mmCIF file of C-alpha atoms and ligand atoms in Angstrom:
data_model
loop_
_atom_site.group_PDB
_atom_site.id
_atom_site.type_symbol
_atom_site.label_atom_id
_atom_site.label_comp_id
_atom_site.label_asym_id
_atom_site.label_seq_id
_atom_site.Cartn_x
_atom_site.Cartn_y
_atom_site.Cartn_z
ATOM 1 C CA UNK A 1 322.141 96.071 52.306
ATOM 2 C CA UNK A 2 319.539 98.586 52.104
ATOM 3 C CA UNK A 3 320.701 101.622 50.046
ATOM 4 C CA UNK A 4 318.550 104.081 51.754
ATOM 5 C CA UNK A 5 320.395 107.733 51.891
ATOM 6 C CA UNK A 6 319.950 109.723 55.249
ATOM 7 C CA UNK A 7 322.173 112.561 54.770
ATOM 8 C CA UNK A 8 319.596 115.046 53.869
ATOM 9 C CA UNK A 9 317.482 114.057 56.264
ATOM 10 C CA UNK A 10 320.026 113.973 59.268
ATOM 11 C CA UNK A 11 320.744 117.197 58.403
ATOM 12 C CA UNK A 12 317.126 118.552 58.646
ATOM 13 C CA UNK A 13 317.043 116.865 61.923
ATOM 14 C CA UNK A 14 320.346 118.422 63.145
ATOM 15 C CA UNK A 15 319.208 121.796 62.292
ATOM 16 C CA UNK A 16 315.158 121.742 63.528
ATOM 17 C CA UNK A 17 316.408 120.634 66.607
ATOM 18 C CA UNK A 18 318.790 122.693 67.208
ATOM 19 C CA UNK A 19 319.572 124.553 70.502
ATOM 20 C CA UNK A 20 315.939 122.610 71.673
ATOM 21 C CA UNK A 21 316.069 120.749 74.995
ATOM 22 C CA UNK A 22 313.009 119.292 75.002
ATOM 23 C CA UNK A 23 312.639 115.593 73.908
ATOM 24 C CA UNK A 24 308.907 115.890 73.235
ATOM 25 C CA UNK A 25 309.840 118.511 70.931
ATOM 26 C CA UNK A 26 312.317 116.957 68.787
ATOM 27 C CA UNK A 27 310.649 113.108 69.557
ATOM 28 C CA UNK A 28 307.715 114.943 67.318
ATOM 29 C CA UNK A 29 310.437 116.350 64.838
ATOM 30 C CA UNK A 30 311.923 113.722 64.489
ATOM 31 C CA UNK A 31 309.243 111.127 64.034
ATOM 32 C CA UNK A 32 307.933 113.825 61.319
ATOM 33 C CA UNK A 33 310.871 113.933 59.293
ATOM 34 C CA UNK A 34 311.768 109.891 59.555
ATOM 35 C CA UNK A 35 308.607 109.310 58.396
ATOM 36 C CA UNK A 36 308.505 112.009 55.513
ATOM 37 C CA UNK A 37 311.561 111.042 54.004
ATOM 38 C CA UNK A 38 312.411 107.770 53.754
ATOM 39 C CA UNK A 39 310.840 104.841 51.286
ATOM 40 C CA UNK A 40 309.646 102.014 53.733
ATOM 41 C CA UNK A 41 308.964 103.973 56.777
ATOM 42 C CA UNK A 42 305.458 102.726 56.817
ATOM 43 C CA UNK A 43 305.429 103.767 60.885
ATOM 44 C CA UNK A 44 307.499 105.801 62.803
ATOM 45 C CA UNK A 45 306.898 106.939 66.716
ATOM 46 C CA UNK A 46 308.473 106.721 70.146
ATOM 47 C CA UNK A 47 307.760 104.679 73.459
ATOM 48 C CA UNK A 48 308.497 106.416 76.255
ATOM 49 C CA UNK A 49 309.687 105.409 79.552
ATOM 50 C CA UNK A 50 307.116 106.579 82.228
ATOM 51 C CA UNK A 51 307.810 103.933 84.760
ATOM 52 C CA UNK A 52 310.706 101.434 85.098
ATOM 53 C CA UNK A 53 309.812 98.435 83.008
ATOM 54 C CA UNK A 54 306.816 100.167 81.055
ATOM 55 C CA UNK A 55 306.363 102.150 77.965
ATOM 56 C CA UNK A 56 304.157 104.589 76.900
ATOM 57 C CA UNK A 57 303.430 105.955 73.803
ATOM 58 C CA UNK A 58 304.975 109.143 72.295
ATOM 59 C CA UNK A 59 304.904 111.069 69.212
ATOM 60 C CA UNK A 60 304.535 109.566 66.122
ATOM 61 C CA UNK A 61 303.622 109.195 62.422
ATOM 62 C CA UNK A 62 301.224 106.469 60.943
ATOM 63 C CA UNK A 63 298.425 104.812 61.934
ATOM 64 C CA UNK A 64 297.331 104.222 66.048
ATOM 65 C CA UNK A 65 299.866 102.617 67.955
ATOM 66 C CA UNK A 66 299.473 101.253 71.198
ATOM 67 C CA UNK A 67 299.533 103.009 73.993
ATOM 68 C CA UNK A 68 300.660 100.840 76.728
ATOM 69 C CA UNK A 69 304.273 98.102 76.106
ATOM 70 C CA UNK A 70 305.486 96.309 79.263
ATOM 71 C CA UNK A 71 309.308 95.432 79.074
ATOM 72 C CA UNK A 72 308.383 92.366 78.566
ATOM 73 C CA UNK A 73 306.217 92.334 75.509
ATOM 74 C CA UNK A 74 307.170 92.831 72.232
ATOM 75 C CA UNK A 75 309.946 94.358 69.940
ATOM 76 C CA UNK A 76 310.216 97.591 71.918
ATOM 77 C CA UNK A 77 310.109 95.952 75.298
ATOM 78 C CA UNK A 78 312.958 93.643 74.100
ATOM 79 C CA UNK A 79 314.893 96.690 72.781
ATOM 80 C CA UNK A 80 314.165 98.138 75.595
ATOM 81 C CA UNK A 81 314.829 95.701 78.350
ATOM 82 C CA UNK A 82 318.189 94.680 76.178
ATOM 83 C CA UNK A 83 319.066 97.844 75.793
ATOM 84 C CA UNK A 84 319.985 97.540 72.172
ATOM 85 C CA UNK A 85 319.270 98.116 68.925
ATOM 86 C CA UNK A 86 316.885 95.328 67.207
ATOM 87 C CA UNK A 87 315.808 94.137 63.767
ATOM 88 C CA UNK A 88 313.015 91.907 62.898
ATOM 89 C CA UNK A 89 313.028 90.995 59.364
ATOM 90 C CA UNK A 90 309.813 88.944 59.611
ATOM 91 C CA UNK A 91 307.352 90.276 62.616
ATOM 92 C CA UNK A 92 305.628 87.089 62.291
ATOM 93 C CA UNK A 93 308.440 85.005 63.542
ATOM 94 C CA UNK A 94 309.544 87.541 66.416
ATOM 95 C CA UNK A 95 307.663 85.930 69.940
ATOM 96 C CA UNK A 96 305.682 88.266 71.007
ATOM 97 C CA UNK A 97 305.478 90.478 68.223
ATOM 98 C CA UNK A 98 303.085 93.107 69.067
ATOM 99 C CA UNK A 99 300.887 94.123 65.857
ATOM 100 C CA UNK A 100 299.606 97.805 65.735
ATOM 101 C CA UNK A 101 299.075 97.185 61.962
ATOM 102 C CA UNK A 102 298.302 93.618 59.843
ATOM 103 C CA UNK A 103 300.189 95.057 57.289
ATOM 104 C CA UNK A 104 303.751 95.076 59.052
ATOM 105 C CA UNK A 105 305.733 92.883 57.704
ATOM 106 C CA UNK A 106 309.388 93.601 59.237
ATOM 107 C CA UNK A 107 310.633 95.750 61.990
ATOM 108 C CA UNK A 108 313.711 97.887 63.455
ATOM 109 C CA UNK A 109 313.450 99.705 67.365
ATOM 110 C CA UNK A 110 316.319 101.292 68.664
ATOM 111 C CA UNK A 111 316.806 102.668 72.386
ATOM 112 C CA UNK A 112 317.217 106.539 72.875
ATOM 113 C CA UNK A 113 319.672 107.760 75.456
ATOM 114 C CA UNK A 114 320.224 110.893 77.341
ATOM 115 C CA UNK A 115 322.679 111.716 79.342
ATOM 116 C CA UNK A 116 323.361 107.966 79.416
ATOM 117 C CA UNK A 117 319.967 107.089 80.914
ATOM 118 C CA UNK A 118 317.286 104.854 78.082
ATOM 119 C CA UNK A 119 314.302 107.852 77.991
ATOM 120 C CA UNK A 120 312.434 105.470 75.374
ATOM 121 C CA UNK A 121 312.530 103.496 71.976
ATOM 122 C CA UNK A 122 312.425 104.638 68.823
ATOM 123 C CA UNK A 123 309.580 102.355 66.993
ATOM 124 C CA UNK A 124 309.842 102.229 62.570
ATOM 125 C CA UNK A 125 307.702 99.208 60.620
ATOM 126 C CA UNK A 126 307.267 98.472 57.403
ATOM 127 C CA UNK A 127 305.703 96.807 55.215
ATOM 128 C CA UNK A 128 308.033 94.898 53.350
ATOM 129 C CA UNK A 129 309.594 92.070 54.722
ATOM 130 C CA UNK A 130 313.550 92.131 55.656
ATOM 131 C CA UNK A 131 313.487 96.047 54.974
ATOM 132 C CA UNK A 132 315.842 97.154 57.210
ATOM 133 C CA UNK A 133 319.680 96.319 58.141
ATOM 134 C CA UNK A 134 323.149 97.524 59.915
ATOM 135 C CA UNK A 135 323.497 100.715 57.526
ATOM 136 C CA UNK A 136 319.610 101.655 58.789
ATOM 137 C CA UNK A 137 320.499 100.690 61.922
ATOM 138 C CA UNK A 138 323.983 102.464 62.106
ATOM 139 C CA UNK A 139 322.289 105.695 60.321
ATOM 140 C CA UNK A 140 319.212 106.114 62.977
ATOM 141 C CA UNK A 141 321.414 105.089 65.809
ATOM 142 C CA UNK A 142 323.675 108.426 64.835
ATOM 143 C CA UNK A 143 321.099 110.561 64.468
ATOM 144 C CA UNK A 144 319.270 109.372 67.921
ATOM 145 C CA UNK A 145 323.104 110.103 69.503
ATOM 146 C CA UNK A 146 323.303 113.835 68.129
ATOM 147 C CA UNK A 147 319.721 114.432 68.848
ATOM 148 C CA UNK A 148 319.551 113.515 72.634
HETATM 149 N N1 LIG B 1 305.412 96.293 67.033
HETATM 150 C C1 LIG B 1 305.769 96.890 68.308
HETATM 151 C C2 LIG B 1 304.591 97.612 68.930
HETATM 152 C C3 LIG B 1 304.401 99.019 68.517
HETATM 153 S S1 LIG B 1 303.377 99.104 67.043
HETATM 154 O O1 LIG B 1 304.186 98.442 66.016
HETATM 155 C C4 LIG B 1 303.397 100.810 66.640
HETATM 156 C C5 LIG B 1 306.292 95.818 69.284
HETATM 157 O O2 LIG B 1 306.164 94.618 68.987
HETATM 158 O O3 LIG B 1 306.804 96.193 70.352
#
């Protein structure tokens, strides 16, 4: 399991965002912070959904990220098509993997609700293969819940 420790930075979160309604706002927070914080977080943004079945990029730390994802292609499309949280421990062995980077090597997206409606993906990569599990998942998947 991967011992990283989000406490501090769910707090920082919880109190940046704060009282804000906007989710451009805190997507841009909260991207910032993610990416600041935690060892492994090699890229960390959010696909938006601007049409049904179609992403579009949002805020986000790293290097350029696509700016156009179809439901049907890649992690985030299958995240957000399913609805659900994914993990790719190798990128290379996901069908369909879209590659912003050659140097990702493993993968988590979650979806990101509000008021019970999927408003886009949350998008992290890293470089290191198999770097992310349940407690990541169960940690972002809180913070996404008291964010939005
Ligand atoms: N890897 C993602 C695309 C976004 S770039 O990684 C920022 C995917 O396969 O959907």
């Amino acid at each position: 399991m991967t011992n990283r420790d989000y406490a501090q930075v769910r707090n920082t979160i919880a109190a940046l965002c704060d009282g804000e309604t906007d989710s451009i706002s805190k997507m841009a927070t909260i991207s910032c912070e993610l990416y600041q914080a935690l060892d492994g977080f090699d890229w960390v943004g959010f696909y938006r959904v601007v049409e049904p079945e179609l992403l579009k990029i949002g805020p986000y730390q790293g290097g350029h990220g696509c700016l156009v994802i179809p439901f049907d292609k890649g992690v985030c499309g299958a995240c957000a098509k399913t609805k659900t949280t994914q993990i790719v421990d190798d990128v290379d062995a996901f069908p369909g993997h879209i590659a912003c980077s050659s140097t990702t090597r493993s993968e988590i997206v979650l979806p990101v609700f509000e008021n019970d409606k999927l408003i886009a993906v949350l998008d992290i990569d890293s470089d290191k293969p198999s770097d992310f599990d349940e407690h990541d998942r169960d940690a972002l998947e809180e913070i996404l819940a008291a964010s939005f």
